mmCIF file of C-alpha atoms in Angstrom:
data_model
loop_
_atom_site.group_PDB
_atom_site.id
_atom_site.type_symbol
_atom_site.label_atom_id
_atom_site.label_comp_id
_atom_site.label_asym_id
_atom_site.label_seq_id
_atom_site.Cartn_x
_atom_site.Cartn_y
_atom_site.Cartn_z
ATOM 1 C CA UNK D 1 49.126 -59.614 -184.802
ATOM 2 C CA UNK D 2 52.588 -60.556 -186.486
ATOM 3 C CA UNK D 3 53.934 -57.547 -185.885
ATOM 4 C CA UNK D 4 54.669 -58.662 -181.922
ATOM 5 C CA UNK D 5 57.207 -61.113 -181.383
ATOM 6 C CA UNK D 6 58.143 -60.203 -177.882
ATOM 7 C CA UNK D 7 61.471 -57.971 -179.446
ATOM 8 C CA UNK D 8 61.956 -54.589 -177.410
ATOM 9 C CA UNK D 9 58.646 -52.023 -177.327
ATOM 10 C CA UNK D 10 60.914 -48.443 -176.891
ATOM 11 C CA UNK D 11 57.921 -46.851 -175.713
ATOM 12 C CA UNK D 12 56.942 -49.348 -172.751
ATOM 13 C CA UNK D 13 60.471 -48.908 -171.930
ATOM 14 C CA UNK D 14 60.461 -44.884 -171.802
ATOM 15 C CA UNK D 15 56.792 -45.111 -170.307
ATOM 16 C CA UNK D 16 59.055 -46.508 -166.355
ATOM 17 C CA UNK D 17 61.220 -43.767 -166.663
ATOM 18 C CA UNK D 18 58.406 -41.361 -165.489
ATOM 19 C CA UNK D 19 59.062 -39.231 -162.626
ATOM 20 C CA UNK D 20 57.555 -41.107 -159.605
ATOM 21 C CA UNK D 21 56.547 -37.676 -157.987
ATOM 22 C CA UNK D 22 53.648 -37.632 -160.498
ATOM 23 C CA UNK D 23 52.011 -40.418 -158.796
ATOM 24 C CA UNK D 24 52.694 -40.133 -155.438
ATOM 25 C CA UNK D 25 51.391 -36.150 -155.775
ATOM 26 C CA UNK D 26 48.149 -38.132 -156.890
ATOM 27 C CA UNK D 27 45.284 -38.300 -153.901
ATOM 28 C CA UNK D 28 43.069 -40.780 -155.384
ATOM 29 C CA UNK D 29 45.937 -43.347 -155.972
ATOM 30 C CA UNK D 30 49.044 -45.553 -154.004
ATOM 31 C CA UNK D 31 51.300 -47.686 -155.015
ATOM 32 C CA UNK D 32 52.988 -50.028 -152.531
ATOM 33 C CA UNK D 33 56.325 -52.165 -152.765
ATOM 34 C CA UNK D 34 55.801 -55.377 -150.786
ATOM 35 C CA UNK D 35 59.123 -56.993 -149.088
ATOM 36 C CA UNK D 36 59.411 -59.578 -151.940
ATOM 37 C CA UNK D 37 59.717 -57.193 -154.388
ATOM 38 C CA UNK D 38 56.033 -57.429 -155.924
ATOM 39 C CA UNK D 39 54.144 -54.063 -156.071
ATOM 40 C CA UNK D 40 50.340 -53.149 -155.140
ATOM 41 C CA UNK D 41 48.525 -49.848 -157.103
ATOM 42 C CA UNK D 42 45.543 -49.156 -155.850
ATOM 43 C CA UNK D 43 43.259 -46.016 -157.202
ATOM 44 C CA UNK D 44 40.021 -44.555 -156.634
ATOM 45 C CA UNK D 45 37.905 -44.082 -159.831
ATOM 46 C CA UNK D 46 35.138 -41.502 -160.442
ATOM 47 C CA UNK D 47 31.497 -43.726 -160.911
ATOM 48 C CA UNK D 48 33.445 -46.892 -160.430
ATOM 49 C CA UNK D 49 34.927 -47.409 -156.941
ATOM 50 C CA UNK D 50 38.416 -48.823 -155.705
ATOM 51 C CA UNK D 51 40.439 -50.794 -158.416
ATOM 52 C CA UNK D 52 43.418 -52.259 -157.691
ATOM 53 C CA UNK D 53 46.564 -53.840 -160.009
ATOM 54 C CA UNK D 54 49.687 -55.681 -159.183
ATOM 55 C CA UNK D 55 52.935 -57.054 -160.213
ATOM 56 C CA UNK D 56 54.287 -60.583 -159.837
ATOM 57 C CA UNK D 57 57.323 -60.994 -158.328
ATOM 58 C CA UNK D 58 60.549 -61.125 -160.984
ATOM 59 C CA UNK D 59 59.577 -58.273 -162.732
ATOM 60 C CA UNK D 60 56.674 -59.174 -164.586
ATOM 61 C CA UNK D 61 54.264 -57.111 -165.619
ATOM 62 C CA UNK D 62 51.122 -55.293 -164.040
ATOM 63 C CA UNK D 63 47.698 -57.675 -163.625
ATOM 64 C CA UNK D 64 44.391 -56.161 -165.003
ATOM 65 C CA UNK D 65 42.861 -53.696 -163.371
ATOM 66 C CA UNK D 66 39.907 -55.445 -161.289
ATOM 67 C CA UNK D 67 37.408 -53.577 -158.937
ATOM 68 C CA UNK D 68 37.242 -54.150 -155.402
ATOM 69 C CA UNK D 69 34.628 -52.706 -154.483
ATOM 70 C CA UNK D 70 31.656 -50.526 -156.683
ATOM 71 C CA UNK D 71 30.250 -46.734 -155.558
ATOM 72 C CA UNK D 72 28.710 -43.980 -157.761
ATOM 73 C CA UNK D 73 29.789 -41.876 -154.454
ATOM 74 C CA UNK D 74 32.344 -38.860 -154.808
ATOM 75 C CA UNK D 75 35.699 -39.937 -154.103
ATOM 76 C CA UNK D 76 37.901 -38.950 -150.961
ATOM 77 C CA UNK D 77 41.076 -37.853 -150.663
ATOM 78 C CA UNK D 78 43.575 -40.763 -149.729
ATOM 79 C CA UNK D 79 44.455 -44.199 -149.963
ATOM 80 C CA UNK D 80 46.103 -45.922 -147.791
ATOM 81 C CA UNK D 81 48.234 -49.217 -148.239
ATOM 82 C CA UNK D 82 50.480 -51.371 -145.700
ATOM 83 C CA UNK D 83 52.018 -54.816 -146.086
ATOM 84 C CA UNK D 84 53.406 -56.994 -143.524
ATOM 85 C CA UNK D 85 54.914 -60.852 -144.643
ATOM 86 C CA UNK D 86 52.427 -60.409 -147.628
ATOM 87 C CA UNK D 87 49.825 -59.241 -146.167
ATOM 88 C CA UNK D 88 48.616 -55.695 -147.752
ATOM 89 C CA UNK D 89 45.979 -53.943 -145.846
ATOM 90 C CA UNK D 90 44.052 -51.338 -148.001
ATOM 91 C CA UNK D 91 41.872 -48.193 -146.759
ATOM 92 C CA UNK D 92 39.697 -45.821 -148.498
ATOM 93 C CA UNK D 93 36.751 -43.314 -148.316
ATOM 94 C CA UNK D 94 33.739 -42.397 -150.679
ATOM 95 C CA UNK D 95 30.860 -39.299 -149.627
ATOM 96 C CA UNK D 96 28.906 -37.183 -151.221
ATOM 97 C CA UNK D 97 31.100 -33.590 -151.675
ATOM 98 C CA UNK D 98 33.810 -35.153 -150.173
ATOM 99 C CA UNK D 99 36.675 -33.786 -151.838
ATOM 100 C CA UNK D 100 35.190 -30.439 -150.536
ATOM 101 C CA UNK D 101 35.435 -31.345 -147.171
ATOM 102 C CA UNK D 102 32.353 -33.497 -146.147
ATOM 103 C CA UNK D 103 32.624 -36.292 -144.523
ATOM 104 C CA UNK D 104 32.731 -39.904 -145.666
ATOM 105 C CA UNK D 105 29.837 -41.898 -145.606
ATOM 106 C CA UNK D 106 31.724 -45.302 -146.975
ATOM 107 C CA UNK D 107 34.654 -46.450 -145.649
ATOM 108 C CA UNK D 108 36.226 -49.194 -147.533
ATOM 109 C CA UNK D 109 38.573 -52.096 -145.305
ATOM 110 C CA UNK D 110 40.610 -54.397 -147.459
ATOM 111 C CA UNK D 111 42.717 -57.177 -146.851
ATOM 112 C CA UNK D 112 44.275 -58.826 -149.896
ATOM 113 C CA UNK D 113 46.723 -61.648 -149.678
ATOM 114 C CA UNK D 114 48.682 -64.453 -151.366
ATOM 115 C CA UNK D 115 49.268 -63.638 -155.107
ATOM 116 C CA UNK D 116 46.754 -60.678 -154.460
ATOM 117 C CA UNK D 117 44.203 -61.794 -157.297
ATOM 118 C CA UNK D 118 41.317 -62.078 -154.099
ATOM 119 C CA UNK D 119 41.038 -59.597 -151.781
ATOM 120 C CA UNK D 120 37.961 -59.714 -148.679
ATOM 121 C CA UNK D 121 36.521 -56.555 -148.359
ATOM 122 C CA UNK D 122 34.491 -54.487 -145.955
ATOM 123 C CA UNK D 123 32.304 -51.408 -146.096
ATOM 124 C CA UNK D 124 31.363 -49.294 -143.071
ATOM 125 C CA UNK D 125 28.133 -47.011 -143.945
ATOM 126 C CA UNK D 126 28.482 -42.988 -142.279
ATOM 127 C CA UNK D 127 31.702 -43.462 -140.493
ATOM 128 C CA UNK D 128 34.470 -41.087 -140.580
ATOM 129 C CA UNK D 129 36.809 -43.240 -141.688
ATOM 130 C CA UNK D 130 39.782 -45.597 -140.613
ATOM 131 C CA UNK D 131 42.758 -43.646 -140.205
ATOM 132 C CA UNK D 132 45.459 -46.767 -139.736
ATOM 133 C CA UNK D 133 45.705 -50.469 -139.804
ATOM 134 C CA UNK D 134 48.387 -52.832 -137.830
ATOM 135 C CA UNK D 135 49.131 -55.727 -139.225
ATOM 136 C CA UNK D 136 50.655 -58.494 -137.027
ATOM 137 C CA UNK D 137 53.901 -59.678 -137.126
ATOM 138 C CA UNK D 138 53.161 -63.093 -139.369
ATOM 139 C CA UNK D 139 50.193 -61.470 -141.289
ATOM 140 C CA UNK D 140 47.357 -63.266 -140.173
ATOM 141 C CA UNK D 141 45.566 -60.654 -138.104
ATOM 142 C CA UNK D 142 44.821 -57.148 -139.601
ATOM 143 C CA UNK D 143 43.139 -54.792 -136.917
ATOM 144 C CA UNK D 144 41.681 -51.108 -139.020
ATOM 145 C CA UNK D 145 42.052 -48.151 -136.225
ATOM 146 C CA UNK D 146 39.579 -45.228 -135.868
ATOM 147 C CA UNK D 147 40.246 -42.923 -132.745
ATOM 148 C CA UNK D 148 37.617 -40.720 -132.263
ATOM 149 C CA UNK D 149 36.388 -38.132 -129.645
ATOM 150 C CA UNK D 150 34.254 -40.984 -128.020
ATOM 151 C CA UNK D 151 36.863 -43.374 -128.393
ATOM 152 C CA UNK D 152 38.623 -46.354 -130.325
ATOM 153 C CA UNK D 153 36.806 -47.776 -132.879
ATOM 154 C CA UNK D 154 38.670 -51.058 -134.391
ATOM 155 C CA UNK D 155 37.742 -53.701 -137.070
ATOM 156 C CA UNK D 156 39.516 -56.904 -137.169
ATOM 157 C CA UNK D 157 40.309 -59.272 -139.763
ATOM 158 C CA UNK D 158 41.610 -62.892 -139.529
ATOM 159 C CA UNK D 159 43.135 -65.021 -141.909
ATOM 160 C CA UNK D 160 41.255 -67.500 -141.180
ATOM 161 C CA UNK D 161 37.645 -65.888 -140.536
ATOM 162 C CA UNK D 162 37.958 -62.681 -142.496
ATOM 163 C CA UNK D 163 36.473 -59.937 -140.874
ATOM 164 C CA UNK D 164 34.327 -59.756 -137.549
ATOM 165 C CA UNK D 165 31.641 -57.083 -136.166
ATOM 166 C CA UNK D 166 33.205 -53.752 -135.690
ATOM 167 C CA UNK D 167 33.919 -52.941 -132.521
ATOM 168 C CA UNK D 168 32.657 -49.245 -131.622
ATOM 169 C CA UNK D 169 33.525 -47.465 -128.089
#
């Protein structure tokens, strides 16, 4: 079109000045300022699965939304994102009823690094869930915690390998 020649859009300007409460109220979303500045928003979709967006460092704008991983399943409350030297760890959980209360049956691990446009996934089948990640200190080791009743499950992922076997108690 001619109409756009990169002058001033007043209502992408007045779209930022939403109050950030809105999202953060959200369940089914995160968004996640890295140490450089970029930012990570991740969001769970009804029939599609986990997508995930991000910004460039310097302001620019948000990517495309791309899908990280595909599931008809009902989506569960949470997402969680960390970052560590660039490294952004991502959790989320998919079951049937699960927004009522049932538990997961797919629990999503992510590990997305560098400019963010490839992330490695993992999907653990009728599993409760991971419920926190530590990332080391130079972001090339990501271990995904689970501590249950019969003890600590953990799932590892390495810069260099991706990620291993889960290890269960």
């Amino acid at each position: 079109g001619d109409g756009d020649r990169g002058g001033p859009h007043p209502e992408r300007a007045g779209a930022q000045h939403r109050p950030a409460a809105a999202a953060a109220d959200d369940d089914y979303q995160s968004t996640l300022t890295l140490g450089d500045g970029r930012k990570v928003h991740v969001r769970l979709v009804k029939g599609t699965g986990v997508q995930e967006r991000h910004t460039a460092s310097g302001g620019a704008g948000w990517s495309k939304w791309k899908t990280l991983y595909k599931t008809k399943t009902d989506l569960c409350q949470g997402v969680g994102l960390e970052e560590r030297e660039g490294t952004v760890s991502l959790t989320a959980d998919f079951g049937l009823y699960c927004y009522d209360g049932e538990p997961p049956t797919e629990s999503v691990a992510g590990v997305g690094t560098g400019d963010l446009s490839k992330w490695d996934i993992d999907v653990t089948d009728d599993f409760d869930g991971w419920q926190d990640t530590s990332i080391n200190d130079d972001g090339s080791r990501v271990t995904f915690l689970y501590d249950s009743d019969a003890g600590l499950y953990t799932l590892r992922w390495e810069q260099s390998e991706g990620f291993s076997e889960i290890s269960r108690p």
